[in-house]
Tab-separated table of C-alpha atoms in Angstrom:
chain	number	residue	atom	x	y	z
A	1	UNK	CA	16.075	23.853	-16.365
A	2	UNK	CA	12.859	23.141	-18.465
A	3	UNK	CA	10.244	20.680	-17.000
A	4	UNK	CA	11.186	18.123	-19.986
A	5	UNK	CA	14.830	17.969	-19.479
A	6	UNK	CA	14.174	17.487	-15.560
A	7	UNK	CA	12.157	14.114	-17.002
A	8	UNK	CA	15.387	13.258	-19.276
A	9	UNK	CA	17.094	13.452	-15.858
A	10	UNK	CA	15.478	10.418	-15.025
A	11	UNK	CA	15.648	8.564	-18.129
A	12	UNK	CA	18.011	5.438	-17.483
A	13	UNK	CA	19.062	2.190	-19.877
A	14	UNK	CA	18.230	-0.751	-18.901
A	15	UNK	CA	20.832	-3.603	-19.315
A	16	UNK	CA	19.399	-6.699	-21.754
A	17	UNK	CA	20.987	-9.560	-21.690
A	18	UNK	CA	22.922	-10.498	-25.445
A	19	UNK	CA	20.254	-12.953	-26.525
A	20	UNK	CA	17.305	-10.365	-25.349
A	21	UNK	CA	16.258	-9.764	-28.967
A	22	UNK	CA	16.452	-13.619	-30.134
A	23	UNK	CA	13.633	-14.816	-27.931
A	24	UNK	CA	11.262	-12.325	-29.096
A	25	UNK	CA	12.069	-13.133	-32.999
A	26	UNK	CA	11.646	-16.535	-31.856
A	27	UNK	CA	7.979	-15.585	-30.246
A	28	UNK	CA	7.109	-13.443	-33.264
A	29	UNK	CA	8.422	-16.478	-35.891
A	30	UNK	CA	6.220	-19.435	-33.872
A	31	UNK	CA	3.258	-16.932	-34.139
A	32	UNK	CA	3.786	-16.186	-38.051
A	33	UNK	CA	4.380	-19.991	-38.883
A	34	UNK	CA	0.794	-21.011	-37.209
A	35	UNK	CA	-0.342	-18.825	-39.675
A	36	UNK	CA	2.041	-20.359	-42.852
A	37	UNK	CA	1.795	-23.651	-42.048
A	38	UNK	CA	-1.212	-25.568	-43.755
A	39	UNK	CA	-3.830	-27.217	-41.178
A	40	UNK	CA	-3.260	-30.409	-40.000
A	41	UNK	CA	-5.978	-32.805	-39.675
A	42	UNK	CA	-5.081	-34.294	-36.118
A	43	UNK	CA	-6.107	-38.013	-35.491
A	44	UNK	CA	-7.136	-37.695	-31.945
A	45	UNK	CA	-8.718	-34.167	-30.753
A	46	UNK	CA	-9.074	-33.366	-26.746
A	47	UNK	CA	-12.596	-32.300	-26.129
A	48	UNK	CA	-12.856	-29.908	-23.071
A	49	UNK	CA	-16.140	-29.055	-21.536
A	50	UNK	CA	-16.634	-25.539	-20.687
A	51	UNK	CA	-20.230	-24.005	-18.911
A	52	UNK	CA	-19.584	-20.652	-20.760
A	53	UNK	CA	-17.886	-21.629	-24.083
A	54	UNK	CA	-17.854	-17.796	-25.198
A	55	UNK	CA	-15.793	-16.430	-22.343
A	56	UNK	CA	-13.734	-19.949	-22.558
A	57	UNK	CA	-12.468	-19.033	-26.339
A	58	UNK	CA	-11.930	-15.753	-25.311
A	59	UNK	CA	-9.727	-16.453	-22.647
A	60	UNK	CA	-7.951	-18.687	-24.137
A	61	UNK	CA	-6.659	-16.644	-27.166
A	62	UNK	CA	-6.091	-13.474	-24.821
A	63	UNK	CA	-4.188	-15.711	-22.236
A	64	UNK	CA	-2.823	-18.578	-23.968
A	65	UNK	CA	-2.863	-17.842	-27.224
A	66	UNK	CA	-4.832	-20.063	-28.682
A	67	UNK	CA	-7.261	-19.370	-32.024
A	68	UNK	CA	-10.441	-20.527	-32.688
A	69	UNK	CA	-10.389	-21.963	-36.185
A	70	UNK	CA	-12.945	-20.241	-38.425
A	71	UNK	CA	-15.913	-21.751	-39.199
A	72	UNK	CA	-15.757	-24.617	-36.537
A	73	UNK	CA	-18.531	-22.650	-34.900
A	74	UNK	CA	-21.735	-24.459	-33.999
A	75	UNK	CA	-24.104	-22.033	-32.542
A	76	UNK	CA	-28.291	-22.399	-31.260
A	77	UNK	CA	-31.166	-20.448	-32.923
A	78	UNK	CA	-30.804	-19.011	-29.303
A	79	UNK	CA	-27.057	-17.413	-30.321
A	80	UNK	CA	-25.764	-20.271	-27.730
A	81	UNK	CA	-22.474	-22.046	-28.723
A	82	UNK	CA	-22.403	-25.632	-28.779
A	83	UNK	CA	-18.840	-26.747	-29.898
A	84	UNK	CA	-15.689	-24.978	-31.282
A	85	UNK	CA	-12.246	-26.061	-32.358
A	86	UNK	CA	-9.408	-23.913	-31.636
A	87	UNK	CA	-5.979	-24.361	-32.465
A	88	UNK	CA	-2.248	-23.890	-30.964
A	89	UNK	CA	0.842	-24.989	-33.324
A	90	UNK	CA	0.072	-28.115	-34.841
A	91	UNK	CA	-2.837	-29.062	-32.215
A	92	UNK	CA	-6.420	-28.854	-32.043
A	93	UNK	CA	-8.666	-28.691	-29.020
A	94	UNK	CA	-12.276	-29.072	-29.539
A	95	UNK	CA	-14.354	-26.567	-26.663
A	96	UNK	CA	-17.458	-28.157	-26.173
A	97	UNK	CA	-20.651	-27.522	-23.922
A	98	UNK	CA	-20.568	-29.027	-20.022
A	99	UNK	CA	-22.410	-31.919	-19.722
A	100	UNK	CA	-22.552	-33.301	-23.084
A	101	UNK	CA	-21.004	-36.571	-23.740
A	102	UNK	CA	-20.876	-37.086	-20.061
A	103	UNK	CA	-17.664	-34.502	-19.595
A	104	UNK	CA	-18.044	-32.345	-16.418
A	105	UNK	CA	-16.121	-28.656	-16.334
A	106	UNK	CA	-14.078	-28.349	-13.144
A	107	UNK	CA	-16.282	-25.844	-12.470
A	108	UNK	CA	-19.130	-28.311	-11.817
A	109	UNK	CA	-17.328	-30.938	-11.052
A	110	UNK	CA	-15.126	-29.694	-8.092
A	111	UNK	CA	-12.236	-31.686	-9.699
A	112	UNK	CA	-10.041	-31.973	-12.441
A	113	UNK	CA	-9.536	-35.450	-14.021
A	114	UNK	CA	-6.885	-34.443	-16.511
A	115	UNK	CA	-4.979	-31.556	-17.708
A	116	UNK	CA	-3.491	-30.370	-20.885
A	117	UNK	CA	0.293	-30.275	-21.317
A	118	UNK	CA	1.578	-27.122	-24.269
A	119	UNK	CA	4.844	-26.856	-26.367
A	120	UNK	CA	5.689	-23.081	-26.386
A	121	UNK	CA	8.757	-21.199	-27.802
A	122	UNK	CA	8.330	-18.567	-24.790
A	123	UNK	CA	7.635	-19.791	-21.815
A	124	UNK	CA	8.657	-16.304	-20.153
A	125	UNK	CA	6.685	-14.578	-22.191
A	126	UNK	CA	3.974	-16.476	-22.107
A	127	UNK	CA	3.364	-16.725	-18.448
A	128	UNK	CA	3.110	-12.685	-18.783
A	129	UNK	CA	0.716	-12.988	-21.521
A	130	UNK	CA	-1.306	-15.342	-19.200
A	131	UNK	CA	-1.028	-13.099	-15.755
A	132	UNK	CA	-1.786	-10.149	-17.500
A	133	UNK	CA	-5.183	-12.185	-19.109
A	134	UNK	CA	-6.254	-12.664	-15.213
A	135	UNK	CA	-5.193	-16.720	-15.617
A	136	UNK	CA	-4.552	-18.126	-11.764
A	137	UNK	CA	-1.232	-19.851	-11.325
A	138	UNK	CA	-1.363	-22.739	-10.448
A	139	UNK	CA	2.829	-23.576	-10.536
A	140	UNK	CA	5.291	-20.350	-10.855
A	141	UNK	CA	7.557	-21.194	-13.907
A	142	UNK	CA	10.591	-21.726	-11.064
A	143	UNK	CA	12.291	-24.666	-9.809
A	144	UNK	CA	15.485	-26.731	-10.683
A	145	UNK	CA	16.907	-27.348	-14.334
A	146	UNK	CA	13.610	-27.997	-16.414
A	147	UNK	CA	10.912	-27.005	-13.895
A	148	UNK	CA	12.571	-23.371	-14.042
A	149	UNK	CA	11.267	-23.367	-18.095
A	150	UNK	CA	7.572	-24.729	-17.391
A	151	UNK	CA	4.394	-23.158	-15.510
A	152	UNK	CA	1.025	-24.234	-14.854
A	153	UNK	CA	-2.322	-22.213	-14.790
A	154	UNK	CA	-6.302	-22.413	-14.810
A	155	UNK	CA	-8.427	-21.165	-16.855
A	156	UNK	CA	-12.048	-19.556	-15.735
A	157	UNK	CA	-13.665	-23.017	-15.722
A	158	UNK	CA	-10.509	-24.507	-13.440
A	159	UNK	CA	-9.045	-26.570	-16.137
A	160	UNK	CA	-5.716	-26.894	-15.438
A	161	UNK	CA	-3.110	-26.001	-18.438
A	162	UNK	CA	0.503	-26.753	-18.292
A	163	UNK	CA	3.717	-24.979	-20.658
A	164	UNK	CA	6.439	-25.711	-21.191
A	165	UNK	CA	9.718	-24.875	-23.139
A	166	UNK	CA	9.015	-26.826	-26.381
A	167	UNK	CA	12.567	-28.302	-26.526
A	168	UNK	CA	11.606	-29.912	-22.802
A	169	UNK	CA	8.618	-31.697	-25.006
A	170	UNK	CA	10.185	-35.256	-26.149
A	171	UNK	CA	7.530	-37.339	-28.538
A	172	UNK	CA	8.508	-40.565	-29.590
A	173	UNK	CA	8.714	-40.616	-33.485
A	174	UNK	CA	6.574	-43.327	-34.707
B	1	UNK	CA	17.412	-0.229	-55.419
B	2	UNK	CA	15.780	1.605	-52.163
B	3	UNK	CA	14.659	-0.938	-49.583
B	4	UNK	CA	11.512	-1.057	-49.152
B	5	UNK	CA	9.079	1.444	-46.168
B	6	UNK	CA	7.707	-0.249	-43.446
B	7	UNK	CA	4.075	0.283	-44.855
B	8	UNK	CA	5.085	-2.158	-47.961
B	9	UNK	CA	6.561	-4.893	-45.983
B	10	UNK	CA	3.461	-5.068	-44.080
B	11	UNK	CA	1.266	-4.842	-46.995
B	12	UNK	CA	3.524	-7.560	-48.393
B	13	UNK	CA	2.895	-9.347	-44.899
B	14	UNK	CA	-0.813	-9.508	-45.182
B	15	UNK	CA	-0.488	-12.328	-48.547
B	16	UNK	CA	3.249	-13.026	-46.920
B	17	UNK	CA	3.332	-13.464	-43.315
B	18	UNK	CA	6.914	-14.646	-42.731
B	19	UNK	CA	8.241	-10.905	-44.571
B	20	UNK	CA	6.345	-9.373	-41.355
B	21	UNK	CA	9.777	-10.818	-39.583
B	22	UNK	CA	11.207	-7.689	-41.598
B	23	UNK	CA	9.544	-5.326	-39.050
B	24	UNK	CA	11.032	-6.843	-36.164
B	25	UNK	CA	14.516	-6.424	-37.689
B	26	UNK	CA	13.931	-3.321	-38.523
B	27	UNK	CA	12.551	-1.960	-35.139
B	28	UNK	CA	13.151	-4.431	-32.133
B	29	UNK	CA	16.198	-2.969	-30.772
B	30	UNK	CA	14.431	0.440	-31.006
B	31	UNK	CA	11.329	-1.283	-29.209
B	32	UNK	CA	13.745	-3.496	-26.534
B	33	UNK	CA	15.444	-0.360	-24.897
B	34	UNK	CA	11.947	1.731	-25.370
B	35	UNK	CA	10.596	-0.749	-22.737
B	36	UNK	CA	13.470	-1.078	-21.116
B	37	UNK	CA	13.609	2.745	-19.863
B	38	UNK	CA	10.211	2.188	-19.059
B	39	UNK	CA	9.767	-0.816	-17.391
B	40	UNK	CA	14.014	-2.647	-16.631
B	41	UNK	CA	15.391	-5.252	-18.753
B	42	UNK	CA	13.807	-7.981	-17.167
B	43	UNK	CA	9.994	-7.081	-18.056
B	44	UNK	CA	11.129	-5.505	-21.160
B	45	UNK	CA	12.473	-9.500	-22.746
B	46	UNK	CA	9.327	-10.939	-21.929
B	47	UNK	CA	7.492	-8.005	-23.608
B	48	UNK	CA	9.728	-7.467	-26.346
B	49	UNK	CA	8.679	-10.412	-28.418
B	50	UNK	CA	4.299	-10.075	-26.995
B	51	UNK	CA	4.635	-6.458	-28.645
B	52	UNK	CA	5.093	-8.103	-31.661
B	53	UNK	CA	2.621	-10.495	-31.758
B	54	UNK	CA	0.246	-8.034	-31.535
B	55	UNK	CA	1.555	-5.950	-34.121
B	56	UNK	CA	1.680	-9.145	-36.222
B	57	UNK	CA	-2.417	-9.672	-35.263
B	58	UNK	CA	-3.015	-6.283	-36.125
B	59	UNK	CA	-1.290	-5.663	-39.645
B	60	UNK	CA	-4.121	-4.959	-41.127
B	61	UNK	CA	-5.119	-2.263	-39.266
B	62	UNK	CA	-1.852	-0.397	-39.848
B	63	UNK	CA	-2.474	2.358	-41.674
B	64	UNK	CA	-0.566	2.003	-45.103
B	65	UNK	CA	0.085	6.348	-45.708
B	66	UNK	CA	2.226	6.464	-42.618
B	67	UNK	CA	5.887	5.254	-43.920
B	68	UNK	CA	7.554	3.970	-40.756
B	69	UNK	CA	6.149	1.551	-38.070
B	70	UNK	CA	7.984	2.999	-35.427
B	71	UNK	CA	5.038	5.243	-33.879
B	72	UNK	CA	2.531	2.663	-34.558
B	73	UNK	CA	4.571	0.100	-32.869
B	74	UNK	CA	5.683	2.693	-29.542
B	75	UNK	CA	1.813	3.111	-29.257
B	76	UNK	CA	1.645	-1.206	-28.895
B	77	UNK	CA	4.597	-0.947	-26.332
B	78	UNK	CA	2.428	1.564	-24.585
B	79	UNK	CA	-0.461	0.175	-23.949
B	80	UNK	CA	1.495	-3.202	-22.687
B	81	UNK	CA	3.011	-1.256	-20.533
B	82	UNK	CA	0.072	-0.342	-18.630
B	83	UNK	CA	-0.049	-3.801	-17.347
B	84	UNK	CA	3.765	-2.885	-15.686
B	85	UNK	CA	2.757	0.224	-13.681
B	86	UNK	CA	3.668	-1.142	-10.434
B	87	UNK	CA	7.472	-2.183	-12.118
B	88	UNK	CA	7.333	1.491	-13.916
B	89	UNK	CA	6.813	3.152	-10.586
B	90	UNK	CA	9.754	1.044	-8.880
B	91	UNK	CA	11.953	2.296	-11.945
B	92	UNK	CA	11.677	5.127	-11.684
B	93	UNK	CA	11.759	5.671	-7.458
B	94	UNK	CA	15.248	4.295	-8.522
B	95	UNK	CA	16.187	6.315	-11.188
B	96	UNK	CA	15.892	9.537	-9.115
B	97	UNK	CA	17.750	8.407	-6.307
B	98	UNK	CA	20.166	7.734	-9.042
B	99	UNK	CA	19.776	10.937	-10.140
B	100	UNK	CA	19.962	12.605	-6.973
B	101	UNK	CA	23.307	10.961	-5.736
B	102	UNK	CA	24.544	11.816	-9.532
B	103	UNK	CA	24.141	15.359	-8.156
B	104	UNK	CA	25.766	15.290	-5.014
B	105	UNK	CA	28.625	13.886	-6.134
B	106	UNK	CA	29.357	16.393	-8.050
B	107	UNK	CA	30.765	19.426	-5.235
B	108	UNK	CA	30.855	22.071	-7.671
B	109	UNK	CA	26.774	21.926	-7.095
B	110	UNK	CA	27.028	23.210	-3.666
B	111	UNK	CA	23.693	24.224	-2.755
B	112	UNK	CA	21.724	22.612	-5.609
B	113	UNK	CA	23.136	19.703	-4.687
B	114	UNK	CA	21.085	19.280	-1.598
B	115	UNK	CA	17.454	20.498	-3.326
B	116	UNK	CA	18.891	17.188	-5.713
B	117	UNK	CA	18.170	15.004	-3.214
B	118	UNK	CA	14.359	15.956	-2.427
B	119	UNK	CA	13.727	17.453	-6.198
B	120	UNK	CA	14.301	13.996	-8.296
B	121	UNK	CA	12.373	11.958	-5.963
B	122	UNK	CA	9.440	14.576	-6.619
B	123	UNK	CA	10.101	14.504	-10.150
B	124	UNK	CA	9.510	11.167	-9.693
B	125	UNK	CA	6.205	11.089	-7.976
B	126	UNK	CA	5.043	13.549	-10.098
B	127	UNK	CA	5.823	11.774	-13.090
B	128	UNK	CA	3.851	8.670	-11.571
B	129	UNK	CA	0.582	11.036	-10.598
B	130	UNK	CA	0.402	12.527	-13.758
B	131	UNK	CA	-2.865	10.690	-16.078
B	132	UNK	CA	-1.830	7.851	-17.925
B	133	UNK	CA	-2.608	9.647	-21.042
B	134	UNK	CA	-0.146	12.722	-20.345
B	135	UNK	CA	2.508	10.431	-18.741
B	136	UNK	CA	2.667	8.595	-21.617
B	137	UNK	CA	2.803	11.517	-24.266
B	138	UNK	CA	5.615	13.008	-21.955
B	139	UNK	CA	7.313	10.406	-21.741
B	140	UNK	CA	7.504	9.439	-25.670
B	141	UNK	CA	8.280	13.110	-26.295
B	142	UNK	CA	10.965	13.526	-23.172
B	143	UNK	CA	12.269	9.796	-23.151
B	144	UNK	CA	11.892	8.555	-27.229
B	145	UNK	CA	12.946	11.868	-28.735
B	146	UNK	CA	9.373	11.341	-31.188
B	147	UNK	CA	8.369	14.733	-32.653
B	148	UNK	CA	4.742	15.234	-31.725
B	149	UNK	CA	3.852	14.192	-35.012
B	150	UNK	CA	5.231	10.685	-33.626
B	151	UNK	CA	3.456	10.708	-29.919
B	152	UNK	CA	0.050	11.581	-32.135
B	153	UNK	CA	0.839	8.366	-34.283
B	154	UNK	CA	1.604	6.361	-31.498
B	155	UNK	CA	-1.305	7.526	-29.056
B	156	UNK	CA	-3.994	7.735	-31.849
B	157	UNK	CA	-4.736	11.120	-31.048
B	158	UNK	CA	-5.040	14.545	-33.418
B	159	UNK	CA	-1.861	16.834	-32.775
B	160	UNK	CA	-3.301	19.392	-31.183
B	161	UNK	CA	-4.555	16.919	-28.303
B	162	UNK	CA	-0.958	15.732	-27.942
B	163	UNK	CA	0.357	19.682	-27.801
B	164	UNK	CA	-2.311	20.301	-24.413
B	165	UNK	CA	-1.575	16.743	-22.527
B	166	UNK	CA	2.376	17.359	-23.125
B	167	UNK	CA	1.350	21.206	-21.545
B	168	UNK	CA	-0.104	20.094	-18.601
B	169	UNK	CA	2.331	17.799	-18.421
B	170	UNK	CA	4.966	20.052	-18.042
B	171	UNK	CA	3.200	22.609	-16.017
B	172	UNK	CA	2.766	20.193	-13.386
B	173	UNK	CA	6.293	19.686	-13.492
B	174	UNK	CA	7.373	23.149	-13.549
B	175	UNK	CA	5.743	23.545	-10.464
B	176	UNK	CA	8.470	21.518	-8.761
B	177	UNK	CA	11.076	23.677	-10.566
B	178	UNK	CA	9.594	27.361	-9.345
B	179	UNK	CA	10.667	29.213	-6.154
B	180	UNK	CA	7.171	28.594	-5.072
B	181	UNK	CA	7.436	24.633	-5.757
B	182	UNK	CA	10.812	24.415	-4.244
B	183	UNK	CA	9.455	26.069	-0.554
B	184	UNK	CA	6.918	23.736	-0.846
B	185	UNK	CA	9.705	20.668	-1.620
B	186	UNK	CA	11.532	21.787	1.135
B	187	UNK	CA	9.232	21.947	3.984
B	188	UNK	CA	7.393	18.574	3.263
């Protein structure tokens, strides 16, 4: 036998379930149609203080897939950034510096006062995404009938982020 | 009319992003039991759609004079799957106890039947000790069927590189095969 076939012997399909392929057209789609859709101008915008706002937009695209909007930027003379916007679906967090306009990061603070609740077409997936980014869990995405399709993490800072299956999410229509 | 190669849909993509959704027609399924080998079914759904999200991010680094995806997008699956070693690893214990009972059912083996049982479980540790970067071209190469044009597309690596990891690759292999290798399998 040659060395390669005694690999093949080891070579084994795995079975998917029939929907398998779906959810990751429905990941890919939701990623494509932030890109299609035109901006929205959102009447109110979180503000989230961060102590290292570099390393905060970072992690937050790698992990959560967020993306900072371009040209939101406001940086120093001293390369420092101030402020940010970034952007998930149809929402827009602003990622400001710790201790301006009296907002304290976790970090500093030793508590959180609030956390931030996400729509996402993959929770599965996501919560990957977000282990393999280093995030901390901070609720396993397990649990009876909708708990089972929603998990909760930090970020660096401690801010506490929570997603969930987007049809879970129920806004009253004006 | 032909349909169009991978390399125009994603050049279409770049002014078009919804015709990247083309791609993942194309080459999911391909992708889906690619990770599924690698890493079981259940790692391989949450990856499936992640693989191409990246590949979506990353269009417009694809180089346009390749025709197919498919290499471009195995060396994406790759890299995720880095993050899975620990699942990988428990795969693949499993596959070669698979393996080796596959062997001893079958009578007719006789002797063989009993090196089965220690050889596939050393297949399988050496498969998991060999560098990431020769694991992975063996495995595209053993596992995927790609010609070694493929494994260079998909690892980023000139040909020739591919032709020395996939030889030490097997070499260390082959020592579990050779008289010498199998004394050594049986008194361990």
């Amino acid at each position: 036998m040659k060395p390669v076939d005694l690999a093949r012997k080891l070579r084994r399909e795995a079975a998917f379930k029939p929907a398998a392929l779906d959810r990751g057209k429905e990941t890919l789609m939701a990623v494509i149609q932030q890109e299609v859709e035109p901006r929205r101008r959102p009447t109110v915008i979180p503000q989230l203080p961060y102590a290292d706002i570099r390393a905060a937009l970072s992690f937050l695209e790698r992990a959560f897939g967020f993306r900072e909007i371009p040209a939101t930027r406001l940086e120093g003379a001293d390369g420092v950034v101030h402020h940010a916007l970034i952007e998930f679906g149809d929402s827009v967090i602003g990622i400001g510096t710790q201790g301006a306009h009296g907002a304290v990061s976790p970090q500093r603070g030793g508590i959180e006062s609030q956390f931030l609740s996400v729509a996402v077409a993959d929770v599965a997936a996501h919560y990957q995404r977000a282990r393999a980014a280093g995030a901390r869990i901070a609720r396993e995405p397990r649990g009876r009938g909708a708990e089972a399709h929603a998990y909760e993490a930090f970020d660096p800072e401690g801010h506490r982020w929570r997603f969930v299956h987007q049809r879970l999410r129920e806004v009253p229509r004006p | 009319m032909s349909s169009p190669s991978d390399a125009e849909v994603i050049g279409r993509s770049l002014g078009d992003p919804e015709a990247f959704g083309l791609i993942y027609d194309r080459h999911a399924a391909a992708l889906l039991r690619f990770l599924g080998r690698r890493a079981g079914a259940k790692i391989a759904e949450g990856l499936v759609g992640e693989l191409f999200r990246i590949a979506f991010e990353r269009r417009k680094t694809f180089d346009a004079s390749r025709a197919s995806a498919l290499p471009w997008l195995y060396g994406i699956g790759s890299n995720l799957l880095l993050k899975h070693r620990r699942g990988e690893a428990r795969r693949l214990r499993a596959s070669a106890r698979m393996a080796a009972d596959g062997e001893r059912a079958d009578r007719r083996a006789g002797a063989a039947a009993l090196d089965a049982r220690l050889l596939f479980p050393r297949v399988a540790n050496a498969i998991e000790a060999l560098p990431d970067d020769e694991r992975e071209a063996l495995l595209l190469f053993a596992w995927e069927e790609l010609p070694y044009q493929s494994v260079a597309e998909a690892l980023d690596l000139p040909i020739g590189t591919v032709r020395s990891r996939l030889n030490r690759a097997r070499a260390r292999l082959r020592e579990l095969l050779e008289p010498k290798g199998k004394g050594r399998v049986r008194s361990q």
